[in-house]
């Protein structure tokens, strides 16, 4: 089995900078350190309210990232325009609500099928891969397969929030079923949200999962160990 790729989400480096509204820490430096430590891609979320990552960060990171830039974004005309202009290798469409602390729940793909299809066509012309952040349920996977996009990122939040081992096993099995279905429908399978050093190992044993995106736990550990070590420790745990 190929190793699972690690996308490091560096939004929270920008969150720390925005706490003072100043110039440090710079997310672009975090992107470089994460890559040197073995990150397979860099993920940032340009939110409509620009609460952490700013347009300047996106442009600097686009210029410097050597692996793959994955831009998380809402499917709105403003952000689609920016993404087409900047040209990340991949975009991940996510639902976005102003009041939420972080992305809650997956996309309603069926409800937004027309706008997702039209965005998928524009990104396909630009050579940008499109991933949809969805809950691990069969209906969402089937809708994603009809949308003209190439990948799904399965929301691992309920697995990460499981209250006990039985619940975690149940939610892992839902993720495994959704992953198998997605792959059988021709979609590449990624996973993310709430993954950390304690819960990553069972998740990467799902054979269809090719890539995970992890932010909060890596940036939190980096405060104590440095980002280089935090990324290396996660990569070590992900060997399957
Ligand atoms: N994947 C997606 C689509 C997300 O929206 C987020 C949060 O920004 C993550 C992964 C990373 O989640 P976490 O910060 O909990 O690791």
mmCIF file of C-alpha atoms and ligand atoms in Angstrom:
data_model
loop_
_atom_site.group_PDB
_atom_site.id
_atom_site.type_symbol
_atom_site.label_atom_id
_atom_site.label_comp_id
_atom_site.label_asym_id
_atom_site.label_seq_id
_atom_site.Cartn_x
_atom_site.Cartn_y
_atom_site.Cartn_z
ATOM 1 C CA UNK A 1 0.000 0.000 0.000
ATOM 2 C CA UNK A 2 1.282 3.467 -0.834
ATOM 3 C CA UNK A 3 1.898 5.709 2.167
ATOM 4 C CA UNK A 4 -0.888 8.145 3.009
ATOM 5 C CA UNK A 5 0.029 11.686 2.045
ATOM 6 C CA UNK A 6 -0.067 14.425 4.671
ATOM 7 C CA UNK A 7 -1.518 17.835 3.889
ATOM 8 C CA UNK A 8 -0.648 20.319 6.641
ATOM 9 C CA UNK A 9 -3.269 22.986 7.216
ATOM 10 C CA UNK A 10 -1.517 26.164 8.411
ATOM 11 C CA UNK A 11 -4.585 28.390 8.944
ATOM 12 C CA UNK A 12 -3.897 28.610 12.666
ATOM 13 C CA UNK A 13 -0.531 30.216 12.107
ATOM 14 C CA UNK A 14 -2.540 33.052 10.555
ATOM 15 C CA UNK A 15 -5.053 32.871 13.425
ATOM 16 C CA UNK A 16 -2.205 33.638 15.847
ATOM 17 C CA UNK A 17 -1.005 36.532 13.718
ATOM 18 C CA UNK A 18 -4.509 37.974 13.449
ATOM 19 C CA UNK A 19 -4.863 37.854 17.250
ATOM 20 C CA UNK A 20 -2.623 40.944 17.240
ATOM 21 C CA UNK A 21 -3.315 42.107 13.714
ATOM 22 C CA UNK A 22 0.431 42.380 13.094
ATOM 23 C CA UNK A 23 2.945 40.647 10.869
ATOM 24 C CA UNK A 24 4.005 37.552 12.807
ATOM 25 C CA UNK A 25 3.986 34.611 12.637
ATOM 26 C CA UNK A 26 4.045 34.437 8.816
ATOM 27 C CA UNK A 27 2.084 31.486 7.356
ATOM 28 C CA UNK A 28 4.400 31.391 4.336
ATOM 29 C CA UNK A 29 7.333 30.496 6.623
ATOM 30 C CA UNK A 30 5.248 27.729 8.218
ATOM 31 C CA UNK A 31 4.500 26.365 4.751
ATOM 32 C CA UNK A 32 8.217 26.144 3.951
ATOM 33 C CA UNK A 33 9.109 24.449 7.253
ATOM 34 C CA UNK A 34 6.228 21.953 6.907
ATOM 35 C CA UNK A 35 7.405 21.041 3.412
ATOM 36 C CA UNK A 36 11.012 20.602 4.540
ATOM 37 C CA UNK A 37 9.755 18.286 7.314
ATOM 38 C CA UNK A 38 7.944 16.079 4.810
ATOM 39 C CA UNK A 39 4.467 17.545 4.298
ATOM 40 C CA UNK A 40 3.089 16.355 0.967
ATOM 41 C CA UNK A 41 0.894 19.394 0.506
ATOM 42 C CA UNK A 42 -0.007 22.678 2.147
ATOM 43 C CA UNK A 43 -3.642 23.473 2.849
ATOM 44 C CA UNK A 44 -5.068 26.918 3.542
ATOM 45 C CA UNK A 45 -8.640 28.156 3.767
ATOM 46 C CA UNK A 46 -9.337 31.598 2.344
ATOM 47 C CA UNK A 47 -12.569 32.326 4.187
ATOM 48 C CA UNK A 48 -14.956 34.960 2.949
ATOM 49 C CA UNK A 49 -14.467 36.920 6.195
ATOM 50 C CA UNK A 50 -10.626 36.582 5.917
ATOM 51 C CA UNK A 51 -10.486 35.757 9.615
ATOM 52 C CA UNK A 52 -7.114 34.046 9.337
ATOM 53 C CA UNK A 53 -5.585 33.504 5.879
ATOM 54 C CA UNK A 54 -5.502 36.735 3.838
ATOM 55 C CA UNK A 55 -5.214 37.257 0.083
ATOM 56 C CA UNK A 56 -1.546 38.213 0.512
ATOM 57 C CA UNK A 57 -0.838 34.885 2.259
ATOM 58 C CA UNK A 58 -2.436 32.981 -0.591
ATOM 59 C CA UNK A 59 -0.301 34.745 -3.183
ATOM 60 C CA UNK A 60 2.967 34.365 -1.221
ATOM 61 C CA UNK A 61 2.259 30.710 -0.500
ATOM 62 C CA UNK A 62 1.347 30.074 -4.128
ATOM 63 C CA UNK A 63 4.729 31.481 -5.171
ATOM 64 C CA UNK A 64 6.732 29.413 -2.702
ATOM 65 C CA UNK A 65 5.015 26.051 -2.223
ATOM 66 C CA UNK A 66 6.906 23.297 -4.020
ATOM 67 C CA UNK A 67 4.655 20.317 -3.252
ATOM 68 C CA UNK A 68 0.956 20.932 -3.800
ATOM 69 C CA UNK A 69 -1.246 23.822 -2.737
ATOM 70 C CA UNK A 70 -4.744 22.823 -1.662
ATOM 71 C CA UNK A 71 -7.067 25.802 -1.262
ATOM 72 C CA UNK A 72 -10.142 25.235 0.890
ATOM 73 C CA UNK A 73 -12.923 27.546 -0.148
ATOM 74 C CA UNK A 74 -16.629 28.225 -0.304
ATOM 75 C CA UNK A 75 -18.202 27.797 -3.734
ATOM 76 C CA UNK A 76 -18.874 31.531 -4.271
ATOM 77 C CA UNK A 77 -18.123 33.643 -7.315
ATOM 78 C CA UNK A 78 -15.652 35.927 -5.495
ATOM 79 C CA UNK A 79 -13.513 33.071 -4.163
ATOM 80 C CA UNK A 80 -13.767 31.034 -7.379
ATOM 81 C CA UNK A 81 -12.418 34.069 -9.267
ATOM 82 C CA UNK A 82 -9.487 34.408 -6.855
ATOM 83 C CA UNK A 83 -8.726 30.673 -7.037
ATOM 84 C CA UNK A 84 -8.734 30.669 -10.842
ATOM 85 C CA UNK A 85 -6.412 33.661 -10.815
ATOM 86 C CA UNK A 86 -3.939 32.188 -8.297
ATOM 87 C CA UNK A 87 -4.019 28.612 -9.609
ATOM 88 C CA UNK A 88 -3.664 26.114 -6.741
ATOM 89 C CA UNK A 89 -3.152 22.488 -7.809
ATOM 90 C CA UNK A 90 -6.296 21.565 -5.889
ATOM 91 C CA UNK A 91 -9.324 23.257 -4.382
ATOM 92 C CA UNK A 92 -11.500 21.733 -1.684
ATOM 93 C CA UNK A 93 -15.049 23.060 -1.635
ATOM 94 C CA UNK A 94 -16.368 23.387 1.913
ATOM 95 C CA UNK A 95 -19.549 24.792 3.455
ATOM 96 C CA UNK A 96 -18.910 28.095 5.196
ATOM 97 C CA UNK A 97 -20.920 29.815 7.878
ATOM 98 C CA UNK A 98 -19.868 33.149 9.366
ATOM 99 C CA UNK A 99 -20.511 32.265 13.014
ATOM 100 C CA UNK A 100 -18.818 28.861 13.086
ATOM 101 C CA UNK A 101 -15.500 28.334 14.883
ATOM 102 C CA UNK A 102 -14.362 25.878 12.221
ATOM 103 C CA UNK A 103 -15.956 24.067 9.268
ATOM 104 C CA UNK A 104 -18.960 22.203 10.676
ATOM 105 C CA UNK A 105 -20.418 19.317 8.705
ATOM 106 C CA UNK A 106 -19.926 18.412 5.082
ATOM 107 C CA UNK A 107 -21.278 20.036 1.937
ATOM 108 C CA UNK A 108 -24.882 19.545 0.885
ATOM 109 C CA UNK A 109 -23.712 18.312 -2.533
ATOM 110 C CA UNK A 110 -27.168 17.375 -3.837
ATOM 111 C CA UNK A 111 -28.581 20.779 -2.854
ATOM 112 C CA UNK A 112 -25.736 22.650 -4.548
ATOM 113 C CA UNK A 113 -25.205 20.296 -7.491
ATOM 114 C CA UNK A 114 -25.659 22.929 -10.200
ATOM 115 C CA UNK A 115 -23.187 25.409 -8.735
ATOM 116 C CA UNK A 116 -20.673 22.652 -7.932
ATOM 117 C CA UNK A 117 -20.925 21.308 -11.498
ATOM 118 C CA UNK A 118 -20.360 24.709 -12.993
ATOM 119 C CA UNK A 119 -17.372 25.390 -10.690
ATOM 120 C CA UNK A 120 -16.004 21.916 -11.526
ATOM 121 C CA UNK A 121 -16.093 22.741 -15.240
ATOM 122 C CA UNK A 122 -14.208 26.008 -14.742
ATOM 123 C CA UNK A 123 -11.571 24.359 -12.569
ATOM 124 C CA UNK A 124 -11.215 21.451 -15.010
ATOM 125 C CA UNK A 125 -10.395 23.938 -17.793
ATOM 126 C CA UNK A 126 -7.755 25.479 -15.523
ATOM 127 C CA UNK A 127 -6.269 22.057 -14.727
ATOM 128 C CA UNK A 128 -7.197 22.304 -11.043
ATOM 129 C CA UNK A 129 -8.370 19.180 -9.231
ATOM 130 C CA UNK A 130 -11.578 19.627 -7.193
ATOM 131 C CA UNK A 131 -12.276 17.855 -3.932
ATOM 132 C CA UNK A 132 -15.580 18.024 -2.035
ATOM 133 C CA UNK A 133 -15.639 17.986 1.767
ATOM 134 C CA UNK A 134 -18.517 15.658 2.612
ATOM 135 C CA UNK A 135 -19.942 13.690 5.510
ATOM 136 C CA UNK A 136 -19.219 9.962 5.293
ATOM 137 C CA UNK A 137 -22.641 8.918 4.049
ATOM 138 C CA UNK A 138 -23.668 7.103 0.891
ATOM 139 C CA UNK A 139 -25.990 9.795 -0.429
ATOM 140 C CA UNK A 140 -23.307 12.486 -0.219
ATOM 141 C CA UNK A 141 -20.789 10.181 -1.940
ATOM 142 C CA UNK A 142 -23.228 9.395 -4.770
ATOM 143 C CA UNK A 143 -23.997 13.081 -5.294
ATOM 144 C CA UNK A 144 -20.255 13.839 -5.370
ATOM 145 C CA UNK A 145 -19.774 11.188 -8.050
ATOM 146 C CA UNK A 146 -22.392 12.975 -10.195
ATOM 147 C CA UNK A 147 -20.837 16.401 -9.757
ATOM 148 C CA UNK A 148 -17.953 16.173 -12.214
ATOM 149 C CA UNK A 149 -15.344 16.480 -9.441
ATOM 150 C CA UNK A 150 -12.488 14.040 -8.881
ATOM 151 C CA UNK A 151 -12.115 13.628 -5.115
ATOM 152 C CA UNK A 152 -13.927 13.643 -1.819
ATOM 153 C CA UNK A 153 -12.515 14.565 1.556
ATOM 154 C CA UNK A 154 -14.453 12.595 4.142
ATOM 155 C CA UNK A 155 -15.298 14.578 7.273
ATOM 156 C CA UNK A 156 -13.671 12.794 10.202
ATOM 157 C CA UNK A 157 -15.152 15.094 12.866
ATOM 158 C CA UNK A 158 -17.614 12.561 14.285
ATOM 159 C CA UNK A 159 -14.887 9.922 14.471
ATOM 160 C CA UNK A 160 -12.585 12.405 16.231
ATOM 161 C CA UNK A 161 -15.345 13.366 18.684
ATOM 162 C CA UNK A 162 -16.332 9.779 19.571
ATOM 163 C CA UNK A 163 -16.988 9.464 23.308
ATOM 164 C CA UNK A 164 -15.685 5.914 23.695
ATOM 165 C CA UNK A 165 -14.003 3.120 21.789
ATOM 166 C CA UNK A 166 -17.247 1.473 20.614
ATOM 167 C CA UNK A 167 -18.408 4.772 19.123
ATOM 168 C CA UNK A 168 -15.028 5.345 17.481
ATOM 169 C CA UNK A 169 -15.149 1.856 15.932
ATOM 170 C CA UNK A 170 -18.665 2.495 14.619
ATOM 171 C CA UNK A 171 -17.683 5.835 13.076
ATOM 172 C CA UNK A 172 -14.536 4.385 11.597
ATOM 173 C CA UNK A 173 -16.625 1.735 9.938
ATOM 174 C CA UNK A 174 -18.918 4.444 8.456
ATOM 175 C CA UNK A 175 -15.808 6.155 7.081
ATOM 176 C CA UNK A 176 -14.531 2.858 5.634
ATOM 177 C CA UNK A 177 -17.872 2.184 3.903
ATOM 178 C CA UNK A 178 -18.021 5.674 2.441
ATOM 179 C CA UNK A 179 -14.400 5.340 1.275
ATOM 180 C CA UNK A 180 -15.083 2.015 -0.454
ATOM 181 C CA UNK A 181 -18.176 3.385 -2.176
ATOM 182 C CA UNK A 182 -16.382 6.558 -3.290
ATOM 183 C CA UNK A 183 -13.459 4.617 -4.746
ATOM 184 C CA UNK A 184 -15.836 2.232 -6.527
ATOM 185 C CA UNK A 185 -17.463 5.277 -8.155
ATOM 186 C CA UNK A 186 -14.082 6.493 -9.383
ATOM 187 C CA UNK A 187 -13.395 9.154 -6.759
ATOM 188 C CA UNK A 188 -10.065 9.653 -4.967
ATOM 189 C CA UNK A 189 -10.538 9.583 -1.211
ATOM 190 C CA UNK A 190 -9.088 12.011 1.301
ATOM 191 C CA UNK A 191 -10.007 12.582 4.954
ATOM 192 C CA UNK A 192 -9.755 15.338 7.504
ATOM 193 C CA UNK A 193 -10.978 17.311 10.488
ATOM 194 C CA UNK A 194 -10.146 16.719 14.129
ATOM 195 C CA UNK A 195 -7.405 14.201 13.331
ATOM 196 C CA UNK A 196 -4.582 14.106 15.876
ATOM 197 C CA UNK A 197 -1.630 12.068 17.166
ATOM 198 C CA UNK A 198 -3.967 9.764 19.130
ATOM 199 C CA UNK A 199 -6.593 8.965 16.493
ATOM 200 C CA UNK A 200 -4.663 8.947 13.205
ATOM 201 C CA UNK A 201 -3.445 5.351 13.143
ATOM 202 C CA UNK A 202 -6.787 3.509 12.791
ATOM 203 C CA UNK A 203 -7.865 6.023 10.142
ATOM 204 C CA UNK A 204 -4.880 5.481 7.855
ATOM 205 C CA UNK A 205 -5.583 1.743 7.906
ATOM 206 C CA UNK A 206 -8.592 2.393 5.637
ATOM 207 C CA UNK A 207 -6.949 1.350 2.370
ATOM 208 C CA UNK A 208 -8.806 3.815 0.101
ATOM 209 C CA UNK A 209 -7.648 6.860 2.075
ATOM 210 C CA UNK A 210 -4.815 8.444 0.120
ATOM 211 C CA UNK A 211 -4.396 11.776 1.823
ATOM 212 C CA UNK A 212 -5.296 13.439 5.110
ATOM 213 C CA UNK A 213 -5.456 17.122 5.948
ATOM 214 C CA UNK A 214 -4.479 18.024 9.490
ATOM 215 C CA UNK A 215 -4.248 21.472 11.037
ATOM 216 C CA UNK A 216 -5.125 22.123 14.653
ATOM 217 C CA UNK A 217 -3.282 19.237 16.299
ATOM 218 C CA UNK A 218 -0.056 19.786 14.345
ATOM 219 C CA UNK A 219 0.044 23.546 14.913
ATOM 220 C CA UNK A 220 -0.797 23.013 18.618
ATOM 221 C CA UNK A 221 2.069 20.550 19.049
ATOM 222 C CA UNK A 222 4.369 22.845 17.102
ATOM 223 C CA UNK A 223 4.074 25.470 19.854
ATOM 224 C CA UNK A 224 5.983 23.105 22.165
ATOM 225 C CA UNK A 225 8.132 21.025 19.817
ATOM 226 C CA UNK A 226 8.593 23.243 16.788
ATOM 227 C CA UNK A 227 6.766 22.708 13.506
ATOM 228 C CA UNK A 228 9.473 20.553 11.942
ATOM 229 C CA UNK A 229 9.225 17.929 14.691
ATOM 230 C CA UNK A 230 5.419 18.115 14.854
ATOM 231 C CA UNK A 231 5.157 17.309 11.137
ATOM 232 C CA UNK A 232 7.776 14.529 11.338
ATOM 233 C CA UNK A 233 6.001 12.858 14.285
ATOM 234 C CA UNK A 234 2.697 12.859 12.406
ATOM 235 C CA UNK A 235 4.329 11.423 9.290
ATOM 236 C CA UNK A 236 5.876 8.650 11.407
ATOM 237 C CA UNK A 237 2.482 7.713 12.882
ATOM 238 C CA UNK A 238 0.948 7.618 9.418
ATOM 239 C CA UNK A 239 3.200 4.855 8.070
ATOM 240 C CA UNK A 240 0.901 1.892 7.468
HETATM 241 N N1 LIG B 1 -10.156 19.474 6.160
HETATM 242 C C1 LIG B 1 -11.078 20.462 5.997
HETATM 243 C C2 LIG B 1 -11.947 20.440 4.784
HETATM 244 C C3 LIG B 1 -11.193 21.506 6.947
HETATM 245 O O1 LIG B 1 -12.108 22.479 6.779
HETATM 246 C C4 LIG B 1 -10.303 21.526 8.052
HETATM 247 C C5 LIG B 1 -10.373 22.637 9.037
HETATM 248 O O2 LIG B 1 -9.992 23.819 8.440
HETATM 249 C C6 LIG B 1 -9.361 20.488 8.154
HETATM 250 C C7 LIG B 1 -9.324 19.468 7.204
HETATM 251 C C8 LIG B 1 -8.369 20.452 9.269
HETATM 252 O O3 LIG B 1 -9.040 20.231 10.466
HETATM 253 P P1 LIG B 1 -8.235 20.283 11.822
HETATM 254 O O4 LIG B 1 -7.732 21.695 11.992
HETATM 255 O O5 LIG B 1 -9.260 19.902 12.841
HETATM 256 O O6 LIG B 1 -7.097 19.306 11.710
#
